[in-house]
XYZ file of C-alpha atoms in Angstrom:
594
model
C 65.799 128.762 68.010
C 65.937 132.576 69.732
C 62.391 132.285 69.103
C 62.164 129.214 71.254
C 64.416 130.510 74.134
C 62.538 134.039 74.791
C 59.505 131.957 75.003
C 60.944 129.637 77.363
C 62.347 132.833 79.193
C 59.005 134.244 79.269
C 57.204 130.839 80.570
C 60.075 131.226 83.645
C 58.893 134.524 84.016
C 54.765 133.660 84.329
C 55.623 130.857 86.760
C 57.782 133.750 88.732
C 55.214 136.491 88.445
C 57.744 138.820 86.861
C 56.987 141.615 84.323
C 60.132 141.816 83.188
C 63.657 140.500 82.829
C 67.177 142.390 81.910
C 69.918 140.799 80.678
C 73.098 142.683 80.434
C 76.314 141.656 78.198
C 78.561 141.777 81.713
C 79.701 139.075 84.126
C 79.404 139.383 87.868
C 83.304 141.107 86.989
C 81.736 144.097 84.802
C 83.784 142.540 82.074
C 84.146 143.744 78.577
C 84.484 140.028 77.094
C 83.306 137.514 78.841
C 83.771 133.825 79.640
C 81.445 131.634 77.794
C 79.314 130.982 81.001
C 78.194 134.359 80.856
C 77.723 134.905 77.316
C 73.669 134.880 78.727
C 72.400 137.858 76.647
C 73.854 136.409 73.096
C 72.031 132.746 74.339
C 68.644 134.792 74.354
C 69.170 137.038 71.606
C 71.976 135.911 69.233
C 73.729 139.088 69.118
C 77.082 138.612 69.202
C 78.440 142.236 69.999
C 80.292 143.019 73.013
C 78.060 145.992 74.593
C 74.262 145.195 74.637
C 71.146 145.006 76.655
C 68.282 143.104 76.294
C 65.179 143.631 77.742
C 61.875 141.182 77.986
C 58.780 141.815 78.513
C 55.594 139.536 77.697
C 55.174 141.600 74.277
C 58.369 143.177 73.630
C 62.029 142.143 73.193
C 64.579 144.670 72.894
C 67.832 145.150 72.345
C 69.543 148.344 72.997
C 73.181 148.972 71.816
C 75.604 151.690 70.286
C 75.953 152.428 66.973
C 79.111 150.499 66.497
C 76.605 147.450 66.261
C 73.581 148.662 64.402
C 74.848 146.814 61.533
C 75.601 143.786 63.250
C 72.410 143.271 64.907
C 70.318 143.458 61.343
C 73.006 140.869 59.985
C 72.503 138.539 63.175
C 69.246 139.829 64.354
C 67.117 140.986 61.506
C 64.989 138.606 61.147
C 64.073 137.507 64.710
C 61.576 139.194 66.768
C 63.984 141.132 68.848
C 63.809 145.153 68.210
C 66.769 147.185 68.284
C 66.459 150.471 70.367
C 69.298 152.580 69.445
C 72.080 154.342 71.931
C 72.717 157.825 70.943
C 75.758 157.922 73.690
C 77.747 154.357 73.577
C 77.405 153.345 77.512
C 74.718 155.242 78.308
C 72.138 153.497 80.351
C 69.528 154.911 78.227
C 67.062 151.678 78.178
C 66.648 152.533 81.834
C 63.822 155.640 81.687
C 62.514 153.578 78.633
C 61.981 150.869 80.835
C 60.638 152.530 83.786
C 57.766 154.484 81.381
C 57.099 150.936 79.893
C 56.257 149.539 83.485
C 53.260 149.845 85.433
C 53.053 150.563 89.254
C 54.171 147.689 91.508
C 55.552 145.574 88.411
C 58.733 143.249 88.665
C 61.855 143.336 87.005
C 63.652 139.924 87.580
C 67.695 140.367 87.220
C 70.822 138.505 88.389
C 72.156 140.045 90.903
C 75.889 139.200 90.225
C 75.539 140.424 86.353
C 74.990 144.074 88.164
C 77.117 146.347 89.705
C 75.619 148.742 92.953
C 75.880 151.927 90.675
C 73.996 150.479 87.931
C 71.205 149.157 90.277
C 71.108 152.704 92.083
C 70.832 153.961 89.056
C 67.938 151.826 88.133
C 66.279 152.499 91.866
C 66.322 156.371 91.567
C 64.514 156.276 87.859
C 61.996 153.453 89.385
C 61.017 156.778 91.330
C 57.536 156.000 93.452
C 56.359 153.553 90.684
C 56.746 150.762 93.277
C 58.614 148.730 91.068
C 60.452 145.436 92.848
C 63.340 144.080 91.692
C 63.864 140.278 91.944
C 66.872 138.483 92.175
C 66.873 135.617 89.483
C 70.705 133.991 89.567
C 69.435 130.796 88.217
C 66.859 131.778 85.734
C 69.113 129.852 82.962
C 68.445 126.437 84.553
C 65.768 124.786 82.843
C 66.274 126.963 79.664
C 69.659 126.263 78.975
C 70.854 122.912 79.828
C 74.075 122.790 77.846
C 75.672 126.311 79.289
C 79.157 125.997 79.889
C 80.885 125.730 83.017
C 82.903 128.024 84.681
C 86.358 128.476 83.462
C 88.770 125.521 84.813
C 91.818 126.058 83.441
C 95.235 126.539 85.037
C 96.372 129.642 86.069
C 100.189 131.104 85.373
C 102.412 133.081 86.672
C 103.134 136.199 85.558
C 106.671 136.541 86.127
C 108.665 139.699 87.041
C 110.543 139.330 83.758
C 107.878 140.484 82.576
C 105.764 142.430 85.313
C 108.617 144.593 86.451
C 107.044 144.353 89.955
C 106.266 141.876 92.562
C 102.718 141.040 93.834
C 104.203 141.096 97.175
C 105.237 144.565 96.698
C 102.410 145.705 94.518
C 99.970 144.006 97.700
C 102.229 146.330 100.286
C 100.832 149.692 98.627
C 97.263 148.700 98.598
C 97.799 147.503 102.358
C 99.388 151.175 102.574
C 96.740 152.739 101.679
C 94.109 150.530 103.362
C 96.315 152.132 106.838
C 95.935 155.567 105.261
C 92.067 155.314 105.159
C 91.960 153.717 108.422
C 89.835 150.697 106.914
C 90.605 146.553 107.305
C 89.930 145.639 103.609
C 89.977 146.432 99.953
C 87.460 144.268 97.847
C 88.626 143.516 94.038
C 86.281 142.383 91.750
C 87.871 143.552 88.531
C 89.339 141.178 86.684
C 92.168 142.527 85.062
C 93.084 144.399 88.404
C 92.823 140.954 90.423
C 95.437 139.622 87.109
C 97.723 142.770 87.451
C 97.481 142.786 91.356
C 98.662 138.814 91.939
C 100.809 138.901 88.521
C 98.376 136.082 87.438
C 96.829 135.270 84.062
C 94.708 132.393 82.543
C 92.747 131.584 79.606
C 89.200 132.191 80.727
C 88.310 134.973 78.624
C 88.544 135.045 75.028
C 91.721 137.383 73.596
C 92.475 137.960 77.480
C 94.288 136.729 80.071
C 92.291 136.668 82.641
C 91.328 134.815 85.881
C 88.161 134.417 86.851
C 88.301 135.901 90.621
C 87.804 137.976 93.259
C 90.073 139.085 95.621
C 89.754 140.351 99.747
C 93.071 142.187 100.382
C 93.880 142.941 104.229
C 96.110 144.639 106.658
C 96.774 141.522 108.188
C 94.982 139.015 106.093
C 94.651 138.272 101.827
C 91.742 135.996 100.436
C 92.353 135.255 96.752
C 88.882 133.328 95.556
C 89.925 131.328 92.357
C 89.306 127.504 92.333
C 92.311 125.829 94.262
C 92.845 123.216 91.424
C 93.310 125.687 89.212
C 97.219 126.422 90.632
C 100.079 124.498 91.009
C 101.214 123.510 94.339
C 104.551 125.683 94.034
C 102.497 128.585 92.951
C 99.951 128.139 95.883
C 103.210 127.655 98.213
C 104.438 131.268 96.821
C 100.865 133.133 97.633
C 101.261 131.534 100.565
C 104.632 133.152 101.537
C 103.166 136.626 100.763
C 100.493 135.874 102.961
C 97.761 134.961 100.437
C 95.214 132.210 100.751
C 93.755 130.484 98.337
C 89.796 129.866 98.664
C 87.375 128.429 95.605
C 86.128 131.034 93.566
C 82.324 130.200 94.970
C 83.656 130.630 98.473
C 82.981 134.725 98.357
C 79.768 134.095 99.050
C 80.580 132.694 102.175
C 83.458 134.557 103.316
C 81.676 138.021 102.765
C 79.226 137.878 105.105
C 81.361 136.665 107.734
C 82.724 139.573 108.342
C 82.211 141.806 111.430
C 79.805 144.295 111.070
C 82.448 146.798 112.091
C 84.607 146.087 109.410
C 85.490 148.878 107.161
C 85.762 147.330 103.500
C 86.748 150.158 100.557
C 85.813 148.638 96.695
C 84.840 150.299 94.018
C 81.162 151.194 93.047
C 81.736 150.719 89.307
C 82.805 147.042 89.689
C 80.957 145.774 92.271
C 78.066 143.444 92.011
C 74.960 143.472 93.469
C 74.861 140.329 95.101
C 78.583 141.010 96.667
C 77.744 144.592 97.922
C 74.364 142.695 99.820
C 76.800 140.032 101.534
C 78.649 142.806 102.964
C 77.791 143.553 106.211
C 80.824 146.134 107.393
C 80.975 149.763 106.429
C 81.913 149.994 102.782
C 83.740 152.945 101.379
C 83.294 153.687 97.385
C 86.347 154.964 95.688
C 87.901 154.397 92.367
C 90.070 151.742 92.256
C 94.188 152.511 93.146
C 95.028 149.686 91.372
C 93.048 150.751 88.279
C 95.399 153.988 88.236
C 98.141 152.252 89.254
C 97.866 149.593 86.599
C 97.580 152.429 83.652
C 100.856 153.671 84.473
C 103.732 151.489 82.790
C 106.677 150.926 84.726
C 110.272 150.346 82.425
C 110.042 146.615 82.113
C 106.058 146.978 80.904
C 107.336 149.791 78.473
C 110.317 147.882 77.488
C 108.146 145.040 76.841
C 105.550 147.233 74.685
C 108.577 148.231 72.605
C 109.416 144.731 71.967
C 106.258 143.268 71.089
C 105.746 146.103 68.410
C 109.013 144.730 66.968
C 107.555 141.512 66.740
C 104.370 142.644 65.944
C 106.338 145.156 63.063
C 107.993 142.210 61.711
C 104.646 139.794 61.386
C 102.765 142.452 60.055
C 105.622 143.493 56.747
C 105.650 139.684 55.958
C 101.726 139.364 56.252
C 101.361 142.516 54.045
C 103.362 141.053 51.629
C 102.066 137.995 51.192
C 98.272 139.336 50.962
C 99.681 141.548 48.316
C 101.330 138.776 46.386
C 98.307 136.343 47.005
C 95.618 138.786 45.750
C 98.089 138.639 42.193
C 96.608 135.245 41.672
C 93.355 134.736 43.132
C 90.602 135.509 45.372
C 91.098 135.342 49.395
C 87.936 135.115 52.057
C 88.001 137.693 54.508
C 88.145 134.816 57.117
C 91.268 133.076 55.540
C 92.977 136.582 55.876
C 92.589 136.805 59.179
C 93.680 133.464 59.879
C 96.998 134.219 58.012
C 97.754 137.294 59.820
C 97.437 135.491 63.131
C 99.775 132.653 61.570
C 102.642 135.512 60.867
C 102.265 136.693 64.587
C 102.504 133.116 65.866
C 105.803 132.388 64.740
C 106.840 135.609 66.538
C 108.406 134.709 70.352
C 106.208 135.098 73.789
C 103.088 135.271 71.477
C 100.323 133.901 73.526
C 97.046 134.655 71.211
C 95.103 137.606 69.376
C 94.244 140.173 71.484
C 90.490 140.609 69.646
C 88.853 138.900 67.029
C 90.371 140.626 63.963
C 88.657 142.748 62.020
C 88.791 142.132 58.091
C 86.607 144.011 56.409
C 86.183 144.571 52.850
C 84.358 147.444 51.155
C 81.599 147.917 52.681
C 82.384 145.300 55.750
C 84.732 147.917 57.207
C 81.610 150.122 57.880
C 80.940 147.618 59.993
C 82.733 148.840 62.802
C 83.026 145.667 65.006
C 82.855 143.250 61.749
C 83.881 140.076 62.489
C 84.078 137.784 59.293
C 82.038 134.297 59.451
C 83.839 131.163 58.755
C 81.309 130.316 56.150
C 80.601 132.612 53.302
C 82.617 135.214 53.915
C 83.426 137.983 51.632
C 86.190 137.369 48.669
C 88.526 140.150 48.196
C 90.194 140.633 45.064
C 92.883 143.312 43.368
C 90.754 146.059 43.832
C 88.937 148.071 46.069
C 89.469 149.111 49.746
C 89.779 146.796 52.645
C 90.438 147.288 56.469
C 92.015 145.186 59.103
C 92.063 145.995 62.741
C 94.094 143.435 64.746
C 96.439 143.070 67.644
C 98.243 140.190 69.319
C 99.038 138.658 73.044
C 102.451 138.518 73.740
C 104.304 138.332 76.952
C 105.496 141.017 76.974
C 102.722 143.424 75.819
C 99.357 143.893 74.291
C 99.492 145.319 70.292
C 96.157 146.960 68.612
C 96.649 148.183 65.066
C 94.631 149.439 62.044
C 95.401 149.545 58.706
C 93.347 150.659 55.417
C 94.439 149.439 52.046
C 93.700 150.003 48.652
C 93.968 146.947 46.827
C 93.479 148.243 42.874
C 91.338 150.180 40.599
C 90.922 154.232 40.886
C 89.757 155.503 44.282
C 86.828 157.928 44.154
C 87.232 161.351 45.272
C 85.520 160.618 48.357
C 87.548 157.474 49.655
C 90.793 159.852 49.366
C 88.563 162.456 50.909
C 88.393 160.660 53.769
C 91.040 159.103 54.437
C 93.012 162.280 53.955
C 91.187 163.459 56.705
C 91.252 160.275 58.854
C 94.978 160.713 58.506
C 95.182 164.427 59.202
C 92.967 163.930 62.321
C 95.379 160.821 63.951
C 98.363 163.394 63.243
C 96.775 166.558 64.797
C 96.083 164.338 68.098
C 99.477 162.389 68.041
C 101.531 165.228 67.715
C 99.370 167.669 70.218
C 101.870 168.621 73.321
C 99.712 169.298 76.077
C 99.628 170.654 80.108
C 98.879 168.041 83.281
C 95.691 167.345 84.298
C 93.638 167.158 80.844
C 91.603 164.911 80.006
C 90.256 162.871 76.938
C 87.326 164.878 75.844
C 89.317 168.033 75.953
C 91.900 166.132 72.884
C 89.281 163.776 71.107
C 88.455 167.031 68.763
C 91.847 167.076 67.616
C 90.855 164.044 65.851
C 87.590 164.936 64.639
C 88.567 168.677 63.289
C 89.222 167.554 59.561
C 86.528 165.260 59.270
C 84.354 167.869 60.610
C 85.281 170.154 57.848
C 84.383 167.961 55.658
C 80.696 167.566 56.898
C 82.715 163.850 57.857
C 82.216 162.336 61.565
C 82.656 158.839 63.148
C 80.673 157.406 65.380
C 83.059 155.798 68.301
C 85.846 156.575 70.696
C 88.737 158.290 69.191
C 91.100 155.940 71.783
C 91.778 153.674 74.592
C 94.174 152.549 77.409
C 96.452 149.368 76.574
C 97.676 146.944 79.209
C 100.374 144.834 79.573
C 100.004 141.164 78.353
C 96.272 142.319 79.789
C 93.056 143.895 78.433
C 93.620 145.392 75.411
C 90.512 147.808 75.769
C 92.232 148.988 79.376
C 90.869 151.444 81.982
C 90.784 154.216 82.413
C 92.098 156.740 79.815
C 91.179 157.375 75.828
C 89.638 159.911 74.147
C 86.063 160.476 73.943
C 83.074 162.972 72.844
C 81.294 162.717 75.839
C 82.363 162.447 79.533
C 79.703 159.298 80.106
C 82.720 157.139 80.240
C 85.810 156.809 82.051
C 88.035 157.910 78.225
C 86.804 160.997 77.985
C 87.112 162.808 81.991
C 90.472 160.312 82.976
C 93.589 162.832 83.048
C 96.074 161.246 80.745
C 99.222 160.665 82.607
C 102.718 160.036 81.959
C 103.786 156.405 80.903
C 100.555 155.260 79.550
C 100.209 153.102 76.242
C 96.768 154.597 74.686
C 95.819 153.972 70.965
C 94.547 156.918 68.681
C 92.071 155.679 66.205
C 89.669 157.466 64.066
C 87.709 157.039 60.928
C 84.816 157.057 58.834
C 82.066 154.768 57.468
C 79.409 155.338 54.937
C 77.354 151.811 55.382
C 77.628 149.643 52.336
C 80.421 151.146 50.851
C 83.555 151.489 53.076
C 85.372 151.727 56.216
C 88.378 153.972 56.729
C 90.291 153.503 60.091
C 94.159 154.498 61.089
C 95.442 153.432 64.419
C 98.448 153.337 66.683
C 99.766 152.884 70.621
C 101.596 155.990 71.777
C 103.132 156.242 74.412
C 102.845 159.534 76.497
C 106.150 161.126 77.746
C 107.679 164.123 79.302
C 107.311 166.944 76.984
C 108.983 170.103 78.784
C 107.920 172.248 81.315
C 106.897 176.397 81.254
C 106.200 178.847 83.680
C 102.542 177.338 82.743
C 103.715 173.724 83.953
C 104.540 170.475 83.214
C 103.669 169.651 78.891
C 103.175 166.113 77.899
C 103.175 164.667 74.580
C 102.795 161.295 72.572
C 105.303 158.980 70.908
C 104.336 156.124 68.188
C 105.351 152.462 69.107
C 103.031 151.002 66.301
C 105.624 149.765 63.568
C 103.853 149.480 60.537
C 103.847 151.674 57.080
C 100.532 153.426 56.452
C 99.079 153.088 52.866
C 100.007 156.291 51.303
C 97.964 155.845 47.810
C 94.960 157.164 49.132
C 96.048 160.748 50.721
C 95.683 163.134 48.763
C 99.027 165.143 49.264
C 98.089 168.502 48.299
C 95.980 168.522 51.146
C 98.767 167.752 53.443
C 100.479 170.275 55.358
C 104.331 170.662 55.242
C 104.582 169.495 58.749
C 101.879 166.362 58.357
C 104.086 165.556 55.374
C 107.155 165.845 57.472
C 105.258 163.824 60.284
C 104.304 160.778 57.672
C 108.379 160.677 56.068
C 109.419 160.653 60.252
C 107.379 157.648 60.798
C 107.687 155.795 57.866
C 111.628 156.389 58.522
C 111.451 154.811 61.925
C 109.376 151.964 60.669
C 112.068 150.964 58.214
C 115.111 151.753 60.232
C 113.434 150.019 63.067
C 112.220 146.951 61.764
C 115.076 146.599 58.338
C 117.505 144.390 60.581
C 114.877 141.752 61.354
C 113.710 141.040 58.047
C 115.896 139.214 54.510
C 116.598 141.278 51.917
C 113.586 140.549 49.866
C 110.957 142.072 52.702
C 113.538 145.272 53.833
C 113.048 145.925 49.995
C 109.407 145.256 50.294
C 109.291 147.734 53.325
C 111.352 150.466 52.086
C 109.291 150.712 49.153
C 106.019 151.005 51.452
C 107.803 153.329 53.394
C 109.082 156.073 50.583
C 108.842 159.597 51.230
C 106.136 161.534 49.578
């Protein structure tokens, strides 16, 4: 079947006189997950991963990615014709020079405009060099290839209500209109998603684990444009934009409205999440800047902190009785990978405000959970039994909040000397970083080693992000702060501010045999303040014991042992008076001091 569709591609491609076509995993939003409209590159190349780009030529097809999917793409891809080129930085637009060596002089690359943003195709321009090479803009290359792609998202869109938002889009649209008087412009341009859903307190279904509306949004000193189908609101919510000065034009309509305006209009948007095809349908002056609202939106006000507090309850509560059923279950038989999943999103779903997983969980036993972004099939899944080691990296949609948690178990059986190895250090690495004080003003790649340091000793490493941002009832992979090796993204040169929800996460895989991952959302908060400034430092919302049968405690210092009886003490007394007598029992066992 891929088979057939990269030949069809490449017939599309004679008939165009194109060399080349790149297909990116993005929408026209620069979205992590997309809507199923836009899930082009997996159509071509069944690769099901979230980062990817694939590349056709008339002899090659490639697909470059990040070692978080090598694994993946031989399960899903091993067997087609599609080669994998390998990222040695995740992010990195490292297919580009490849590319531009594998062209000839005056060859064409055919793209869709709206799947790039204006960095990536300046990017793409400057390594092109004098080669000559024209770019082509393709938006409806999919056509005649694939008749049954889905439509755009349709569904309704909701209010998100200050109950839960802590802040009005009315006043939230006053500070961007603030600042577009500071700059002494007439217009910010949104094409972020999740900053168009924070922005207008709105949020849909269009994107899979996110609540997202597919949008874009033209916010003015006199004058707001938000371009989402009409049908897709109520009347009274349509009648409330209205009062805060909003209009309401179909989502299709930017194309239109764009180019309207005066060429003396000063328009400020952001470089990183503008298209292509929007940043040529601007005629005005446009200023590049990082997004306020992207800063903004990274800093938790009470009610969003409040809210993360509460839906770690919830999510504290789901997660003792789902524990302890797996544990009972695997006393009497054999459970799919998939059907454990399932269960754990059963547990949240009796939990209030819960509105849907915030990623496809992660189940992964033995050597599954080296699979960093394993998702189990339906079908044929794995069965895990009373023994081994199995990990499960999940989080929920509630309201009120956005969870993300890992967990390693082991299940039965004697542990090698390796597995407690590394976990040990796993563990030592998420306490060094959690419980690091630190001044204003630094940034993820200055902390990330904190995590590493242990592993490193032990000639361990992993090969991923040691963090990221959290929103609110939003993305749960959020902008702009994490920690990070490298400063190629956003997690590792962002300064990590007060009232942020970021998740510390490493681990280590050895393919085939196991994955070993420990994660929580802290919260960063006031430390104190020196003659050498203002100190900041993190505090654990995640409510959930972590296994302690694989640590080996001799290993532990006194103050990582103290650290482990803290937490496991505010787990229990925490979560004890929302659960019967049978699961506080249940917990306080789990949550013993060592």
């Amino acid at each position: 079947m891929i088979l057939n569709r990269i030949a069809a591609l490449r017939n599309y491609m004679n008939h165009h006189n194109l060399d080349t076509f790149i297909i990116p995993s993005t929408d026209p939003h620069q979205s992590e997950y997309v809507a199923d409209h836009w899930k082009v590159r997996t159509y071509f190349s069944g690769f099901t991963g979230s980062a990817g780009i694939l590349i056709i030529t008339q002899k090659v097809a490639a697909l470059w990615t990040d070692s978080r999917y090598f694994l993946q793409f031989e399960d899903e891809c091993g067997n087609s014709e599609i080669e994998l080129y390998k990222q040695s930085i995740p992010h990195a637009p490292e297919h580009i020079p490849w590319l531009c060596n594998l062209l000839n002089k005056k060859d064409t690359i055919g793209i869709d405009f709206r799947q790039f943003s204006k960095s990536q195709i300046d990017y793409l321009k400057d390594c092109i060099g004098d080669k000559e090479i024209q770019l082509k803009n393709h938006p409806h290359f999919t056509k005649e290839i694939w008749l049954d792609r889905p439509s755009l998202p349709k569904g309704k869109v909701s209010n998100h209500s200050l109950e839960f938002s802590g802040e009005s889009a009315k006043s939230k649209l006053a500070k961007v209109q603030l600042e577009l008087k500071k700059q002494k412009a007439d217009y910010y341009f949104f094409s972020s998603l999740d900053e168009i859903a924070w922005l207008f307190n709105i949020r849909a279904t269009d994107v899979d684990f996110t609540p997202l509306v597919t949008s874009y949004a033209l916010v003015g000193v006199e004058e707001t444009i938000l371009f989402c189908n009409c049908e897709r609101f109520s009347q009274e919510h349509l009648e409330e934009l209205k009062s805060i000065g909003v209009s309401v034009l179909d989502y299709d309509e930017v194309a239109v409205e764009l180019p309207k305006l005066s060429k003396e209009t000063v328009i400020v948007t952001d470089v990183f999440s503008l298209n292509y095809a929007c940043y040529n349908a601007i005629q005005g002056s446009i200023v590049h800047q990082n997004s306020v609202v992207k800063e903004w939106k990274s800093i938790k006000n009470t009610t969003e902190i409040n809210g993360a507090i509460s839906c770690m309850k919830k999510d504290g509560v789901a997660l003792t009785k789902f524990f302890m059923w797996l544990e009972e279950s695997l006393q009497h038989k054999k459970l799919s990978e998939y059907e454990i999943g399932r269960k754990l999103e059963s547990f949240r779903a009796e939990q209030e405000r819960y509105s849907g997983e915030s990623f496809a969980a992660i189940v992964g036993y033995k050597g599954n959970g080296a699979i960093i972004h394993y998702t189990a099939p339906k079908e044929k899944s794995a069965l895990v039994e009373k023994k081994g080691i199995l990990l499960i990296d999940s989080g929920a949609q509630y309201k009120d909040g956005t969870t993300d948690i890992t967990r390693t178990l082991w299940l039965g059986g004697e542990p090698s000397e390796a597995i407690k190895q590394a976990y040990t250090a796993v563990l030592k690495g998420y306490i060094s970083l959690e419980q690091i004080s630190f001044p204003e003003g630094t940034i993820g790649v200055q902390l990330d080693v904190l995590a590493r340091m242990h592993l490193w000793q032990e000639g361990l490493s992993y090969p991923h992000g040691t963090g990221h941002g959290i929103g609110s009832f939003g993305m749960v992979h959020e902008p702009e702060q994490g920690f990070a090796t490298s400063g190629v993204t956003s997690r590792g040169t962002a300064i990590h501010k007060e009232n942020q929800l970021t998740t510390i996460e490493p681990g280590c895989y050895v393919a085939g045999e196991f994955g070993i991952r420990i994660e929580n959302i802290v919260l960063s908060k006031f430390s104190k303040k020196t003659q050498f400034g203002t100190f900041l430092k993190f505090e654990p919302l995640t409510l959930s014991p972590i296994d302690t049968q694989l640590i080996l405690v001799d290993k532990l210092s006194e103050k990582e042992i103290q650290w482990l009886n803290e937490y496991h003490q505010k787990v229990y007394d925490t979560l004890s008076g929302l659960l019967n007598k049978e699961e506080c029992e249940w917990l306080k066992e789990k949550c013993k001091k060592i």
